């Protein structure tokens, strides 16, 4: 799965950095006696934003068909809007909207971020040549 240096770099720079809020909260929850939830929607929303913004940047440099680029740019943009919608729902919840089930928002954010992780990995996998470690960048 992560056999190439480029994929390892992507994993460390994008995935781990994107998961820092989740990891930090989980560790804080584990090692303190405070009543802090180990998982909240906002951390997974931030993770999703990081994944899709990074992949939008990478797609720009991919040497492939414009149709493929457009499909994946639109898909990533849709996911970014989904994360924006979840952020709006969280803000509504903070404003004392009692009709919002925060657990549904949390599990939705987790589910969408897992889908985002799989999707961005498959796109990044296409960015890396099967023979070699170079990113498929267009030459200027």
XYZ file of C-alpha atoms in Angstrom:
140
model
C 0.000 0.000 0.000
C 2.686 2.523 1.009
C 5.647 0.901 -0.719
C 7.013 4.024 -2.411
C 8.735 7.017 -0.789
C 6.202 9.379 -2.404
C 3.284 7.482 -0.852
C 4.985 7.443 2.541
C 5.587 11.186 2.255
C 1.913 11.718 1.299
C 0.834 9.616 4.261
C 3.035 11.512 6.725
C 2.488 15.010 5.377
C -1.186 14.834 4.457
C -2.821 12.049 6.432
C -0.951 12.289 9.739
C -0.943 16.102 9.746
C -4.655 16.065 8.877
C -5.306 13.657 11.742
C -3.390 15.714 14.336
C -6.599 17.134 15.878
C -8.047 13.604 16.160
C -4.815 12.190 17.585
C -4.369 15.090 20.030
C -7.919 14.845 21.331
C -7.679 11.061 21.626
C -4.434 11.229 23.589
C -5.744 14.033 25.799
C -8.889 12.032 26.495
C -6.865 8.909 27.240
C -4.349 10.481 29.616
C -6.476 12.969 31.555
C -9.346 12.585 33.946
C -11.317 15.356 32.234
C -14.585 14.418 30.607
C -13.333 15.086 27.064
C -14.850 13.077 24.230
C -12.124 11.227 22.313
C -13.856 11.885 18.974
C -15.755 14.939 17.773
C -17.090 15.852 14.359
C -15.015 19.014 13.972
C -11.734 17.062 14.037
C -12.881 14.771 11.224
C -14.230 17.728 9.272
C -10.789 19.356 9.480
C -9.236 16.075 8.317
C -11.559 15.975 5.314
C -10.747 19.563 4.386
C -7.000 18.779 4.509
C -7.404 15.681 2.318
C -9.440 17.355 -0.389
C -7.509 20.606 -0.519
C -4.255 18.667 -0.863
C -5.653 16.450 -3.605
C -7.032 19.458 -5.511
C -3.504 20.841 -5.507
C -2.017 17.543 -6.710
C -4.583 17.076 -9.492
C -3.469 20.365 -11.043
C -0.051 18.842 -11.709
C -1.223 15.465 -12.987
C -0.365 14.572 -16.553
C -3.659 12.937 -17.551
C -6.831 13.723 -19.461
C -8.726 16.896 -18.701
C -11.907 14.854 -18.269
C -10.343 12.772 -15.474
C -9.034 15.920 -13.802
C -12.419 17.642 -14.043
C -14.326 14.686 -12.594
C -12.020 14.470 -9.588
C -11.849 18.229 -9.070
C -15.649 18.387 -9.036
C -15.853 15.384 -6.704
C -13.365 16.927 -4.268
C -15.231 20.235 -4.435
C -18.482 18.442 -3.578
C -16.814 16.846 -0.562
C -15.481 20.246 0.530
C -19.036 21.601 0.371
C -20.249 18.585 2.402
C -17.674 19.373 5.075
C -18.762 23.012 4.973
C -22.359 21.877 5.494
C -21.342 19.773 8.478
C -19.507 22.788 9.886
C -22.710 24.818 9.533
C -24.637 22.100 11.378
C -22.068 22.174 14.194
C -22.384 25.950 14.448
C -26.159 25.559 14.642
C -25.704 23.026 17.432
C -23.428 25.418 19.329
C -26.139 28.066 19.001
C -28.393 25.784 21.099
C -30.349 24.146 18.334
C -31.865 21.232 20.242
C -33.148 19.490 17.113
C -29.667 18.383 16.070
C -28.378 14.983 17.185
C -24.661 15.618 17.638
C -23.873 11.893 17.424
C -25.365 11.719 13.930
C -23.188 14.673 12.923
C -20.118 13.017 14.473
C -20.675 9.659 12.757
C -21.470 11.396 9.468
C -18.197 13.328 9.656
C -16.250 10.160 10.490
C -17.901 8.220 7.648
C -17.357 10.941 5.069
C -13.727 11.402 6.141
C -13.071 7.652 5.728
C -14.550 7.825 2.215
C -12.381 10.900 1.585
C -9.270 9.068 2.753
C -9.915 6.145 0.403
C -10.767 8.468 -2.475
C -7.720 10.691 -2.017
C -5.449 7.663 -1.688
C -6.682 6.260 -4.996
C -6.141 9.620 -6.681
C -2.684 9.973 -5.158
C -1.897 6.403 -6.202
C -2.547 7.459 -9.788
C -0.135 10.360 -9.311
C 2.727 7.978 -8.602
C 4.176 5.953 -11.463
C 4.029 2.197 -10.948
C 7.593 2.018 -12.223
C 9.561 4.563 -10.282
C 8.997 7.043 -7.534
C 8.312 10.199 -9.487
C 5.101 12.148 -9.341
C 3.437 12.420 -12.750
C 4.032 16.125 -13.129
C 3.541 18.045 -16.309
C 6.741 19.530 -17.606
C 6.712 23.279 -17.940
